[in-house]
Coordinates of C-alpha atoms in Angstrom, one line a residue:
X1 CA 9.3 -25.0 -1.3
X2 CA 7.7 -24.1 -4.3
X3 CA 4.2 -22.0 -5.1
X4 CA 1.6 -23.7 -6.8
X5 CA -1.7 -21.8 -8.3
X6 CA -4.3 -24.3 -7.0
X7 CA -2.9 -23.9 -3.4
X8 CA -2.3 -20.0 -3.5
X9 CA -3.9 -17.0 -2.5
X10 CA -2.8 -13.6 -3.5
X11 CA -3.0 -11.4 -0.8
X12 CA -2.9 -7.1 -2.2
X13 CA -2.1 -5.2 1.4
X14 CA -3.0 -1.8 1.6
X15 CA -2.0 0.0 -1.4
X16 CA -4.5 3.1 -0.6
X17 CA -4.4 6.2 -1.7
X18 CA -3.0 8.7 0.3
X19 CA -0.6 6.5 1.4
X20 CA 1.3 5.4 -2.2
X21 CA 2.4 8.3 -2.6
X22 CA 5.2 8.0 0.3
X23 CA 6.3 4.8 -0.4
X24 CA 9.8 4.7 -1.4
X25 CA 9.9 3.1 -5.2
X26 CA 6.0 3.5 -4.8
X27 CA 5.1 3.3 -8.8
X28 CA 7.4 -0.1 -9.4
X29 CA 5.7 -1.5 -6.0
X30 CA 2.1 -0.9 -7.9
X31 CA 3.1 -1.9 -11.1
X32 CA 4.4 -4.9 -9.5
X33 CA 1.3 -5.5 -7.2
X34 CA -0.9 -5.0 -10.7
X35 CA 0.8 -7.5 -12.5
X36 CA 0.7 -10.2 -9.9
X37 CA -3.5 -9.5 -10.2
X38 CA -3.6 -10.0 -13.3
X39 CA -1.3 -12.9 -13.1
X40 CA -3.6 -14.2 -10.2
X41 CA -6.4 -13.7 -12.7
X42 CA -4.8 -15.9 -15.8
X43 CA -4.0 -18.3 -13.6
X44 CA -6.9 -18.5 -11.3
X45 CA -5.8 -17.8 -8.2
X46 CA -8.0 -16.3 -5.4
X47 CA -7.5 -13.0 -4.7
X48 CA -8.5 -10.4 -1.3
X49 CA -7.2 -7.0 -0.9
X50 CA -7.2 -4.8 2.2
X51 CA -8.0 -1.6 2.9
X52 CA -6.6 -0.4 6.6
X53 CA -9.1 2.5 7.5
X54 CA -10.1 3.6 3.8
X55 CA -12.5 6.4 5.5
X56 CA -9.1 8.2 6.0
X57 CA -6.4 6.4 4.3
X58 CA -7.9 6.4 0.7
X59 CA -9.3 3.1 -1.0
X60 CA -7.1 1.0 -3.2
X61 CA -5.4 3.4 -6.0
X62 CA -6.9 2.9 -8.9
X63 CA -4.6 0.4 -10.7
X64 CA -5.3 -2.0 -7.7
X65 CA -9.3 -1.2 -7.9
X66 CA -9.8 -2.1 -11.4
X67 CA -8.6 -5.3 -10.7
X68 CA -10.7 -5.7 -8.2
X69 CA -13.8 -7.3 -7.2
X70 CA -15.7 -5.2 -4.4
X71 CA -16.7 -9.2 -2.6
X72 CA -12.3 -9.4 -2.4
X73 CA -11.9 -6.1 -0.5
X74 CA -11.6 -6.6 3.4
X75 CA -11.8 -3.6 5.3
X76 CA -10.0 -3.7 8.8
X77 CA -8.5 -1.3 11.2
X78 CA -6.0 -3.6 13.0
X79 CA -2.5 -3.7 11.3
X80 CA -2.3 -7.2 11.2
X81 CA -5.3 -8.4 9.2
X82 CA -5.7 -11.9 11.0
X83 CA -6.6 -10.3 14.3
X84 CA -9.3 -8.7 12.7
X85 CA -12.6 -10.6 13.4
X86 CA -13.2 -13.1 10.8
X87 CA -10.9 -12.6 8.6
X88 CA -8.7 -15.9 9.0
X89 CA -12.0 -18.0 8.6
X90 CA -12.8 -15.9 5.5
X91 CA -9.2 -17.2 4.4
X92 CA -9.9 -20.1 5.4
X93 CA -12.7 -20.6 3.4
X94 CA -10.7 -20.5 0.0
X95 CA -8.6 -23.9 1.1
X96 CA -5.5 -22.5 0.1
X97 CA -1.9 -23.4 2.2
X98 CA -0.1 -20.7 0.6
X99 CA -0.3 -16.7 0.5
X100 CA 1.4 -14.4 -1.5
X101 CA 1.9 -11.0 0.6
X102 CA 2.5 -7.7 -1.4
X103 CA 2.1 -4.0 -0.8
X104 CA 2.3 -1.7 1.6
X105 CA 3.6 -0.6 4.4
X106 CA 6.2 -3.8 4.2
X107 CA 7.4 -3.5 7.6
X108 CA 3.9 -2.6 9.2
X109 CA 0.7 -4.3 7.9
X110 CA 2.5 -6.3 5.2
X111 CA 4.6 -7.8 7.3
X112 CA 2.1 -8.4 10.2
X113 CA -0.2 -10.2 7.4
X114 CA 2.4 -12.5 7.2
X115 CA 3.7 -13.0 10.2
X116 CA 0.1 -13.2 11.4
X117 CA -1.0 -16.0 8.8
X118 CA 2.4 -18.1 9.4
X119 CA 1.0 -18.4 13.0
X120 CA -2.4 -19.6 11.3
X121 CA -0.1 -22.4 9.5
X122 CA -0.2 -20.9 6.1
X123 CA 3.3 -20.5 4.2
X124 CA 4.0 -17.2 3.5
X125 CA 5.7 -15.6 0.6
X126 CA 6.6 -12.2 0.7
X127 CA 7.0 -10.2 -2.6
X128 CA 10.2 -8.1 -2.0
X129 CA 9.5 -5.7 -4.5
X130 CA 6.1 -5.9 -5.0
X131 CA 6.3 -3.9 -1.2
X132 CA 7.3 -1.1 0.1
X133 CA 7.9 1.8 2.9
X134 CA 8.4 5.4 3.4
X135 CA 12.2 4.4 4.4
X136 CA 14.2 1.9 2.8
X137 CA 15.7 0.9 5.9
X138 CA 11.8 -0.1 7.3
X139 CA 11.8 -2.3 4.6
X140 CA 15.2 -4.0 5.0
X141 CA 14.2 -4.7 8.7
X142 CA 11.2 -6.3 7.7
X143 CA 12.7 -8.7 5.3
X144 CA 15.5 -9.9 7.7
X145 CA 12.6 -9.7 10.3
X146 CA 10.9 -12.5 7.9
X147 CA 13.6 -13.9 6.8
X148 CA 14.5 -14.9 10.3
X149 CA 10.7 -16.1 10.7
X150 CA 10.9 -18.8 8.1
X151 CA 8.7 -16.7 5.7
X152 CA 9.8 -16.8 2.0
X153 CA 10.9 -14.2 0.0
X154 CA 10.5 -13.8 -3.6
X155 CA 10.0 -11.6 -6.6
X156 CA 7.2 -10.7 -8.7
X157 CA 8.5 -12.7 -11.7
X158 CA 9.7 -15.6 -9.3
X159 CA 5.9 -15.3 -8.4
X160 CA 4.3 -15.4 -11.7
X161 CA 6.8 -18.7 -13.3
X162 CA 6.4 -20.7 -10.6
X163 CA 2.5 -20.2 -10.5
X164 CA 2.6 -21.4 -14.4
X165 CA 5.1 -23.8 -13.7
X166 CA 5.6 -24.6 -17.8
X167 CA 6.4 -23.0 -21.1
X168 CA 3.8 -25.0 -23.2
X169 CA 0.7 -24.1 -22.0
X170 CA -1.8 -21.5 -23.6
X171 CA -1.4 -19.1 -20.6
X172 CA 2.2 -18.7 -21.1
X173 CA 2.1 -15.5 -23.5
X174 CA -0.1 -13.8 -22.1
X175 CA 1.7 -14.0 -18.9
X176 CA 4.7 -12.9 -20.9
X177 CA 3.0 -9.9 -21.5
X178 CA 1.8 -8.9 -18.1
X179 CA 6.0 -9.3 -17.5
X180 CA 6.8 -6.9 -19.8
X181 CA 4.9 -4.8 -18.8
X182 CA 6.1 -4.0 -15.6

């Protein structure tokens, strides 16, 4: 299956500040998680970003922040962001089938986001290196752990094409841009 913009939903997990730092290949995971908001922006697809227990954690670094709306931020404590209360009828509200998962820790609240929205029925696509963990190994696991749970997983730029879909339209150098930039 492939992504469409009018059916997706971008979905920024936890990329906070004190815990970026650790992640393994940490700067390419933000860059990547930047340029699919921007991307999400051209294009016009819906964005949320969560913040797992900012009071301690950090907010969003700063590259995800000024990308950011403060109405897109959800704020939880449980590591898999559909169990916290209302969260899946907040997604719900945007009518979108499919969710693109990035950030951070993959095989901990990234991967619980998606596991936890497949159950909801959405299909889930998991940006591979647009995430990240303080072991590589954590992350391997959690992509066969996905893999084996029918979600998808993709790349940034796999992402980003199949959200434009076309060459000629207006949108497509500009989202050249945001691809060399990464």
């Amino acid at each position: 299956m492939r992504l469409q913009s009018e059916q997706s939903l971008l979905l920024i997990v936890d990329v906070q500040a004190q815990l970026a730092p650790h992640i393994q290949g940490g700067k390419e995971v933000i860059a990547n998680c930047a340029a699919l908001l921007r991307a999400a922006r051209l294009l016009k697809v819906p964005v949320r970003v969560t913040e797992h227990c900012a009071a301690r954690i950090g907010n969003s670094v700063a590259e995800i922040a000024a990308l950011t709306h403060p109405d897109e931020v959800l704020s939880k404590t449980h590591f898999c962001c559909t169990d916290e209360p209302g969260a899946v009828g907040l997604l719900e509200t945007l009518g979108r089938k499919q969710v693109v998962i990035a950030g951070m820790e993959a095989h901990v609240c990234a991967m619980q986001a998606a596991l936890g929205l497949a159950d909801h029925g959405y299909q889930c696509f998991f940006v591979h290196n647009a995430t990240g963990s303080r072991h590589a190994s954590d992350h391997a696991a959690a992509i066969e752990r996905l893999r084996m749970n029918h979600v998808q997983i993709v790349t940034t730029e796999m992402v980003m094409f199949e959200w434009l879909t076309r060459a000629d339209v207006p949108q497509f150098r500009e989202l050249l841009t945001i691809v060399k930039s990464i």
